[in-house]
Amino acid sequence: MSPLGHKLWRDLWHIKGQAAAIGAVIAVGVLLLVMQTGLVTSLQETRDAYYDRYRMAQVFAPAARAPNQLVDRLAEIPGVAAAYGRVTGSALIDIAGRDLPVQARAVSVPDFGPPPINGYLLVDGRHLDTRQDSEILLLESFAAAHGLRPGDRLSATMNGARRHFRIVGLAQGPEFLYVTAPGEIIPDAARVGVSWMSRAALSAAYDMDGAFNEALLRLGRSATEAEVLDAVDRVLDPYGGLGAYGLEDHGSDRFVTEEIAGLRATSRSVPPIFLAVAAFLLYIVMTRIIQSEREEIGLMKAFGYTDREVATHYLMMVLVIAGGGAVLGAALGVLAGRLQVEIYLEFYKFPFLVFRVDPAAIIAGIGLSIAIASAGGLMVMGRVFRLTPAAAMRPPAPADYSRTGRLAAGIAHVLDQPSRMVLRRITRQPVRMAGSTVGIACGMGLSVAMISLMASFDGTIEHSFSVADRSDLNVTFTHAVGESAIFALRRMEGVIEVEPIRHVPVVFRNGLNDYQGALTGLVPAPRLFRALDRDDREIAPREDGVILGAALARILDIAPGDMLSVEMRQGRQEMLDLPVVGIAETRMGAPAYMELAAMNRAIGEPGRVSGAYLRIDPEVAAPLYQRLNDMPAIAGVTLKSDSREAFQRIMDTGAGAVRYVMAVIAGVITFGVVYNAARIAYAERARDLASLRVVGFTRAEVSFVLLGELVVVTLAAIPIGSGFGFGLAWAVSEAFSNDIYQVSAYPDPASIGSAAVAVLAAAAFSGWVVKRQIDKADLVLALKTRE
């Protein structure tokens, strides 16, 4: 090893604490990049392979009741490669130990052969014997949640009739990666089931002999989806077609796609922040090292080392720190990705999910880390080239503290000597002090952003389930029913309040933007479920316009006062042009609201409702659940407490779980930044502080000279870091928000307080570490200095 090589490792060992802190910042950035990029690749490729293997439909076309002969007409539409008609329906499954039945979806299987489109994967048991009406396949995740196995029996209510079945197998399907109950967006394997039955048995149960109520289509490579959707609607309109839609609007695929998009957004936005902070810290450290090693640089040049060799020596120090952190981050990213895949495998119902290491992400992460770190190092390399041996071996000119500015002059007479020294340092070296302040502010900002983000997630849950929704449960009817059903609910013992509601499938259009969703009809003065603005003030539904959720308004790029086209997919299926009369601050989904009676008039079905919100007496809840279960028109009953627990699980898994990881990382980085600032300040003034001890200053006074500077810099960084933190929190919340849920970042004093405490604690610990070094300072070294 060359002499410069020996010096390199000695120098790295000397600054091992600072190097480790900077390497950790780089490792975190690379970890997030490798983990999230790998998760995007794994989810996307597994989903695509799963869809292709089991022939996932690309067009879905629900209808009221269409004759089987229409399948051939659908197959003849230009661009359609295959068409398949099936029967689907809702069911209520009785589970032992539960007061309320579990909602399920029943799907038909051809009497001969496997489904040509939207097949299924048998994971346990055997396939159906389609000659046996009582045999079913059950969704594997639902069966696991209730301990059901092949051979078990269960009963279910289908189309108002109680039926008994035997489970012969457990299955998974590509269309059921993300399963939710009707009218909900929260998945819960224990509360939502799927069963596969023979076509003959399911047709008999739902009066669909010789007919189907859902068509599935696969498209050719040259197909234009919009043209196919229009053609399918024309064919099915006479038979109660509810509007064909593409795979991107399918509920399960939309949730998976949003998760992938969220991971992709955070992988592009968050890692560069950590790498930029690392580059800044490296710049400060290298500046300090080159300044303190002036004499060594002069000696190296005097002994014949060229400018290039000396500069390469210091650049190698940067590359070792950056490269070591990047390699460690890549290894930890692979490990973290494999652990995260296990969470996704439970959350999304893939048959398998293997973390795919993306070599490009590793190469990009390591290369970007080294490039950014090198940029920070190269900014100070010019000083090496400018130093001649003679000038370098002379000590630098002492700093001029004769003038401390008007502020210092005005208050110097009331300060003791150590305080004046702190004030001089700050006022005479404002750029250096500003650099330390910005570094600590970056760490403070990361802490504020992550704590604010956690509070925002909790605020989403609180707003959705306590402020906007004040009911205890909601019921969903099998079909749109008359007001007599609401009167029946109000007469039940234990029901305190009932509020009817109706959901109608629609397509919203604003120029080139469109969105397939639902229009919700609310009573004129809702109490149990309300539309609220940003200040949580109620927005009353109006007959002459619609209220859009904030997410939907953003998707459609529309504002209050603009006209919105609403294509109804029920009743008369008219196209309405309605003004937007308000924007609701919704945190879940992308809803739209209208006055219930006006909406029913628009579709030609007055007095109809599809569900209701209830407030009940908890003392008589159990018998009330039984009476609700006995009502044949009810498709499902959902307790708000169950939905809240399910939503909390969503927030704690998937992309939502990343906020906990990032909060821990932010705390570590905050400490690393503050610790680096303290160590750099001590390294720059070690001889000066030792000299003060020689001339008679006490240990406490010498410590105050250095730590007072750290206190001032830290306190100045807190307000700057708070502003940066809220900006970062807004950017990250935008990346996390999607059609499923919206995370709103807002100024939270508690977040500032918690982050400020973390920064002050890091500063106190760093100050304690540095004070120990001051107390152990070598006074002989100070006496030997030539200054």
mmCIF file with all atom_site columns, C-alpha atoms in Angstrom, residues 271-391:
data_model
loop_
_atom_site.group_PDB
_atom_site.id
_atom_site.type_symbol
_atom_site.label_atom_id
_atom_site.label_alt_id
_atom_site.label_comp_id
_atom_site.label_asym_id
_atom_site.label_entity_id
_atom_site.label_seq_id
_atom_site.pdbx_PDB_ins_code
_atom_site.Cartn_x
_atom_site.Cartn_y
_atom_site.Cartn_z
_atom_site.occupancy
_atom_site.B_iso_or_equiv
_atom_site.pdbx_formal_charge
_atom_site.auth_seq_id
_atom_site.auth_comp_id
_atom_site.auth_asym_id
_atom_site.auth_atom_id
_atom_site.pdbx_PDB_model_num
ATOM 1   C CA . PRO A 1 271 ? -34.170 9.059   -2.194  1.00 0.00 ? 271 PRO A CA 1
ATOM 2   C CA . PRO A 1 272 ? -32.689 12.155  -3.926  1.00 0.00 ? 272 PRO A CA 1
ATOM 3   C CA . ILE A 1 273 ? -33.432 14.157  -0.771  1.00 0.00 ? 273 ILE A CA 1
ATOM 4   C CA . PHE A 1 274 ? -31.234 11.897  1.328   1.00 0.00 ? 274 PHE A CA 1
ATOM 5   C CA . LEU A 1 275 ? -28.462 11.888  -1.270  1.00 0.00 ? 275 LEU A CA 1
ATOM 6   C CA . ALA A 1 276 ? -28.524 15.686  -1.487  1.00 0.00 ? 276 ALA A CA 1
ATOM 7   C CA . VAL A 1 277 ? -28.218 15.956  2.312   1.00 0.00 ? 277 VAL A CA 1
ATOM 8   C CA . ALA A 1 278 ? -25.277 13.532  2.204   1.00 0.00 ? 278 ALA A CA 1
ATOM 9   C CA . ALA A 1 279 ? -23.540 15.573  -0.510  1.00 0.00 ? 279 ALA A CA 1
ATOM 10  C CA . PHE A 1 280 ? -23.973 18.716  1.577   1.00 0.00 ? 280 PHE A CA 1
ATOM 11  C CA . LEU A 1 281 ? -22.496 17.028  4.648   1.00 0.00 ? 281 LEU A CA 1
ATOM 12  C CA . LEU A 1 282 ? -19.565 15.689  2.618   1.00 0.00 ? 282 LEU A CA 1
ATOM 13  C CA . TYR A 1 283 ? -18.887 19.171  1.306   1.00 0.00 ? 283 TYR A CA 1
ATOM 14  C CA . ILE A 1 284 ? -18.703 20.542  4.846   1.00 0.00 ? 284 ILE A CA 1
ATOM 15  C CA . VAL A 1 285 ? -16.523 17.685  6.095   1.00 0.00 ? 285 VAL A CA 1
ATOM 16  C CA . MET A 1 286 ? -14.088 17.878  3.178   1.00 0.00 ? 286 MET A CA 1
ATOM 17  C CA . THR A 1 287 ? -13.846 21.650  3.527   1.00 0.00 ? 287 THR A CA 1
ATOM 18  C CA . ARG A 1 288 ? -12.918 21.239  7.169   1.00 0.00 ? 288 ARG A CA 1
ATOM 19  C CA . ILE A 1 289 ? -10.392 18.467  6.456   1.00 0.00 ? 289 ILE A CA 1
ATOM 20  C CA . ILE A 1 290 ? -8.602  20.383  3.714   1.00 0.00 ? 290 ILE A CA 1
ATOM 21  C CA . GLN A 1 291 ? -8.521  23.514  5.853   1.00 0.00 ? 291 GLN A CA 1
ATOM 22  C CA . SER A 1 292 ? -7.089  21.647  8.836   1.00 0.00 ? 292 SER A CA 1
ATOM 23  C CA . GLU A 1 293 ? -4.539  19.710  6.728   1.00 0.00 ? 293 GLU A CA 1
ATOM 24  C CA . ARG A 1 294 ? -2.973  22.679  4.949   1.00 0.00 ? 294 ARG A CA 1
ATOM 25  C CA . GLU A 1 295 ? 0.453   21.808  6.266   1.00 0.00 ? 295 GLU A CA 1
ATOM 26  C CA . GLU A 1 296 ? 0.143   18.131  5.305   1.00 0.00 ? 296 GLU A CA 1
ATOM 27  C CA . ILE A 1 297 ? -0.923  19.123  1.789   1.00 0.00 ? 297 ILE A CA 1
ATOM 28  C CA . GLY A 1 298 ? 2.105   21.432  1.539   1.00 0.00 ? 298 GLY A CA 1
ATOM 29  C CA . LEU A 1 299 ? 4.423   18.664  2.743   1.00 0.00 ? 299 LEU A CA 1
ATOM 30  C CA . MET A 1 300 ? 2.987   16.147  0.265   1.00 0.00 ? 300 MET A CA 1
ATOM 31  C CA . LYS A 1 301 ? 3.534   18.554  -2.592  1.00 0.00 ? 301 LYS A CA 1
ATOM 32  C CA . ALA A 1 302 ? 7.018   19.409  -1.305  1.00 0.00 ? 302 ALA A CA 1
ATOM 33  C CA . PHE A 1 303 ? 7.932   15.711  -1.350  1.00 0.00 ? 303 PHE A CA 1
ATOM 34  C CA . GLY A 1 304 ? 6.949   15.476  -5.018  1.00 0.00 ? 304 GLY A CA 1
ATOM 35  C CA . TYR A 1 305 ? 3.293   14.460  -5.062  1.00 0.00 ? 305 TYR A CA 1
ATOM 36  C CA . THR A 1 306 ? 1.461   16.189  -7.915  1.00 0.00 ? 306 THR A CA 1
ATOM 37  C CA . ASP A 1 307 ? -1.727  18.227  -7.573  1.00 0.00 ? 307 ASP A CA 1
ATOM 38  C CA . ARG A 1 308 ? -3.629  15.404  -9.249  1.00 0.00 ? 308 ARG A CA 1
ATOM 39  C CA . GLU A 1 309 ? -2.313  12.772  -6.790  1.00 0.00 ? 309 GLU A CA 1
ATOM 40  C CA . VAL A 1 310 ? -3.102  14.892  -3.750  1.00 0.00 ? 310 VAL A CA 1
ATOM 41  C CA . ALA A 1 311 ? -6.575  15.781  -5.034  1.00 0.00 ? 311 ALA A CA 1
ATOM 42  C CA . THR A 1 312 ? -7.241  12.119  -5.889  1.00 0.00 ? 312 THR A CA 1
ATOM 43  C CA . HIS A 1 313 ? -6.294  11.174  -2.329  1.00 0.00 ? 313 HIS A CA 1
ATOM 44  C CA . TYR A 1 314 ? -9.023  13.401  -0.880  1.00 0.00 ? 314 TYR A CA 1
ATOM 45  C CA . LEU A 1 315 ? -11.492 12.418  -3.582  1.00 0.00 ? 315 LEU A CA 1
ATOM 46  C CA . MET A 1 316 ? -10.896 8.771   -2.694  1.00 0.00 ? 316 MET A CA 1
ATOM 47  C CA . MET A 1 317 ? -11.963 9.570   0.843   1.00 0.00 ? 317 MET A CA 1
ATOM 48  C CA . VAL A 1 318 ? -15.271 10.844  -0.530  1.00 0.00 ? 318 VAL A CA 1
ATOM 49  C CA . LEU A 1 319 ? -15.684 7.802   -2.770  1.00 0.00 ? 319 LEU A CA 1
ATOM 50  C CA . VAL A 1 320 ? -15.005 5.340   0.047   1.00 0.00 ? 320 VAL A CA 1
ATOM 51  C CA . ILE A 1 321 ? -17.635 6.973   2.267   1.00 0.00 ? 321 ILE A CA 1
ATOM 52  C CA . ALA A 1 322 ? -20.186 7.262   -0.533  1.00 0.00 ? 322 ALA A CA 1
ATOM 53  C CA . GLY A 1 323 ? -19.444 3.858   -2.053  1.00 0.00 ? 323 GLY A CA 1
ATOM 54  C CA . GLY A 1 324 ? -19.528 2.086   1.297   1.00 0.00 ? 324 GLY A CA 1
ATOM 55  C CA . GLY A 1 325 ? -22.863 3.675   2.223   1.00 0.00 ? 325 GLY A CA 1
ATOM 56  C CA . ALA A 1 326 ? -24.317 2.932   -1.209  1.00 0.00 ? 326 ALA A CA 1
ATOM 57  C CA . VAL A 1 327 ? -23.287 -0.749  -1.170  1.00 0.00 ? 327 VAL A CA 1
ATOM 58  C CA . LEU A 1 328 ? -24.653 -1.157  2.355   1.00 0.00 ? 328 LEU A CA 1
ATOM 59  C CA . GLY A 1 329 ? -27.882 0.573   1.313   1.00 0.00 ? 329 GLY A CA 1
ATOM 60  C CA . ALA A 1 330 ? -28.254 -1.707  -1.715  1.00 0.00 ? 330 ALA A CA 1
ATOM 61  C CA . ALA A 1 331 ? -27.850 -4.827  0.445   1.00 0.00 ? 331 ALA A CA 1
ATOM 62  C CA . LEU A 1 332 ? -30.311 -3.544  3.041   1.00 0.00 ? 332 LEU A CA 1
ATOM 63  C CA . GLY A 1 333 ? -32.706 -2.520  0.252   1.00 0.00 ? 333 GLY A CA 1
ATOM 64  C CA . VAL A 1 334 ? -32.826 -6.092  -1.034  1.00 0.00 ? 334 VAL A CA 1
ATOM 65  C CA . LEU A 1 335 ? -33.429 -7.398  2.494   1.00 0.00 ? 335 LEU A CA 1
ATOM 66  C CA . ALA A 1 336 ? -36.122 -4.793  3.223   1.00 0.00 ? 336 ALA A CA 1
ATOM 67  C CA . GLY A 1 337 ? -37.791 -5.520  -0.130  1.00 0.00 ? 337 GLY A CA 1
ATOM 68  C CA . ARG A 1 338 ? -38.038 -9.217  0.673   1.00 0.00 ? 338 ARG A CA 1
ATOM 69  C CA . LEU A 1 339 ? -39.591 -8.445  4.050   1.00 0.00 ? 339 LEU A CA 1
ATOM 70  C CA . GLN A 1 340 ? -42.040 -5.989  2.470   1.00 0.00 ? 340 GLN A CA 1
ATOM 71  C CA . VAL A 1 341 ? -43.072 -8.563  -0.139  1.00 0.00 ? 341 VAL A CA 1
ATOM 72  C CA . GLU A 1 342 ? -44.384 -10.777 2.655   1.00 0.00 ? 342 GLU A CA 1
ATOM 73  C CA . ILE A 1 343 ? -46.700 -7.952  3.711   1.00 0.00 ? 343 ILE A CA 1
ATOM 74  C CA . TYR A 1 344 ? -47.935 -7.422  0.161   1.00 0.00 ? 344 TYR A CA 1
ATOM 75  C CA . LEU A 1 345 ? -48.535 -11.151 -0.258  1.00 0.00 ? 345 LEU A CA 1
ATOM 76  C CA . GLU A 1 346 ? -50.963 -11.016 2.658   1.00 0.00 ? 346 GLU A CA 1
ATOM 77  C CA . PHE A 1 347 ? -52.510 -7.744  1.574   1.00 0.00 ? 347 PHE A CA 1
ATOM 78  C CA . TYR A 1 348 ? -52.974 -8.466  -2.141  1.00 0.00 ? 348 TYR A CA 1
ATOM 79  C CA . LYS A 1 349 ? -54.108 -11.985 -2.953  1.00 0.00 ? 349 LYS A CA 1
ATOM 80  C CA . PHE A 1 350 ? -51.363 -13.046 -5.330  1.00 0.00 ? 350 PHE A CA 1
ATOM 81  C CA . PRO A 1 351 ? -50.665 -16.793 -5.487  1.00 0.00 ? 351 PRO A CA 1
ATOM 82  C CA . PHE A 1 352 ? -46.979 -15.924 -5.147  1.00 0.00 ? 352 PHE A CA 1
ATOM 83  C CA . LEU A 1 353 ? -44.856 -12.786 -5.014  1.00 0.00 ? 353 LEU A CA 1
ATOM 84  C CA . VAL A 1 354 ? -41.078 -12.896 -5.186  1.00 0.00 ? 354 VAL A CA 1
ATOM 85  C CA . PHE A 1 355 ? -39.019 -9.752  -4.700  1.00 0.00 ? 355 PHE A CA 1
ATOM 86  C CA . ARG A 1 356 ? -37.342 -8.996  -7.982  1.00 0.00 ? 356 ARG A CA 1
ATOM 87  C CA . VAL A 1 357 ? -33.994 -7.306  -7.552  1.00 0.00 ? 357 VAL A CA 1
ATOM 88  C CA . ASP A 1 358 ? -33.698 -4.657  -10.229 1.00 0.00 ? 358 ASP A CA 1
ATOM 89  C CA . PRO A 1 359 ? -30.002 -4.467  -11.225 1.00 0.00 ? 359 PRO A CA 1
ATOM 90  C CA . ALA A 1 360 ? -30.629 -1.121  -12.891 1.00 0.00 ? 360 ALA A CA 1
ATOM 91  C CA . ALA A 1 361 ? -31.859 0.311   -9.570  1.00 0.00 ? 361 ALA A CA 1
ATOM 92  C CA . ILE A 1 362 ? -28.763 -0.934  -7.734  1.00 0.00 ? 362 ILE A CA 1
ATOM 93  C CA . ILE A 1 363 ? -26.447 0.438   -10.409 1.00 0.00 ? 363 ILE A CA 1
ATOM 94  C CA . ALA A 1 364 ? -28.365 3.720   -10.492 1.00 0.00 ? 364 ALA A CA 1
ATOM 95  C CA . GLY A 1 365 ? -28.400 3.999   -6.696  1.00 0.00 ? 365 GLY A CA 1
ATOM 96  C CA . ILE A 1 366 ? -24.686 3.361   -6.286  1.00 0.00 ? 366 ILE A CA 1
ATOM 97  C CA . GLY A 1 367 ? -23.769 5.433   -9.330  1.00 0.00 ? 367 GLY A CA 1
ATOM 98  C CA . LEU A 1 368 ? -25.978 8.350   -8.319  1.00 0.00 ? 368 LEU A CA 1
ATOM 99  C CA . SER A 1 369 ? -24.659 8.282   -4.757  1.00 0.00 ? 369 SER A CA 1
ATOM 100 C CA . ILE A 1 370 ? -21.068 8.361   -5.917  1.00 0.00 ? 370 ILE A CA 1
ATOM 101 C CA . ALA A 1 371 ? -21.814 11.054  -8.513  1.00 0.00 ? 371 ALA A CA 1
ATOM 102 C CA . ILE A 1 372 ? -23.604 13.347  -6.065  1.00 0.00 ? 372 ILE A CA 1
ATOM 103 C CA . ALA A 1 373 ? -21.014 12.775  -3.346  1.00 0.00 ? 373 ALA A CA 1
ATOM 104 C CA . SER A 1 374 ? -18.204 13.388  -5.829  1.00 0.00 ? 374 SER A CA 1
ATOM 105 C CA . ALA A 1 375 ? -19.860 16.635  -6.868  1.00 0.00 ? 375 ALA A CA 1
ATOM 106 C CA . GLY A 1 376 ? -19.789 17.759  -3.249  1.00 0.00 ? 376 GLY A CA 1
ATOM 107 C CA . GLY A 1 377 ? -16.141 16.725  -2.946  1.00 0.00 ? 377 GLY A CA 1
ATOM 108 C CA . LEU A 1 378 ? -15.023 18.272  -6.230  1.00 0.00 ? 378 LEU A CA 1
ATOM 109 C CA . MET A 1 379 ? -16.378 21.641  -5.133  1.00 0.00 ? 379 MET A CA 1
ATOM 110 C CA . VAL A 1 380 ? -13.581 21.824  -2.565  1.00 0.00 ? 380 VAL A CA 1
ATOM 111 C CA . MET A 1 381 ? -10.830 20.119  -4.608  1.00 0.00 ? 381 MET A CA 1
ATOM 112 C CA . GLY A 1 382 ? -9.970  23.427  -6.211  1.00 0.00 ? 382 GLY A CA 1
ATOM 113 C CA . ARG A 1 383 ? -8.459  24.535  -2.915  1.00 0.00 ? 383 ARG A CA 1
ATOM 114 C CA . VAL A 1 384 ? -5.954  21.682  -3.127  1.00 0.00 ? 384 VAL A CA 1
ATOM 115 C CA . PHE A 1 385 ? -4.766  22.815  -6.557  1.00 0.00 ? 385 PHE A CA 1
ATOM 116 C CA . ARG A 1 386 ? -4.439  26.430  -5.437  1.00 0.00 ? 386 ARG A CA 1
ATOM 117 C CA . LEU A 1 387 ? -2.209  25.629  -2.458  1.00 0.00 ? 387 LEU A CA 1
ATOM 118 C CA . THR A 1 388 ? 1.529   25.891  -3.197  1.00 0.00 ? 388 THR A CA 1
ATOM 119 C CA . PRO A 1 389 ? 3.923   24.073  -0.850  1.00 0.00 ? 389 PRO A CA 1
ATOM 120 C CA . ALA A 1 390 ? 5.290   27.307  0.595   1.00 0.00 ? 390 ALA A CA 1
ATOM 121 C CA . ALA A 1 391 ? 1.865   28.837  1.210   1.00 0.00 ? 391 ALA A CA 1
#
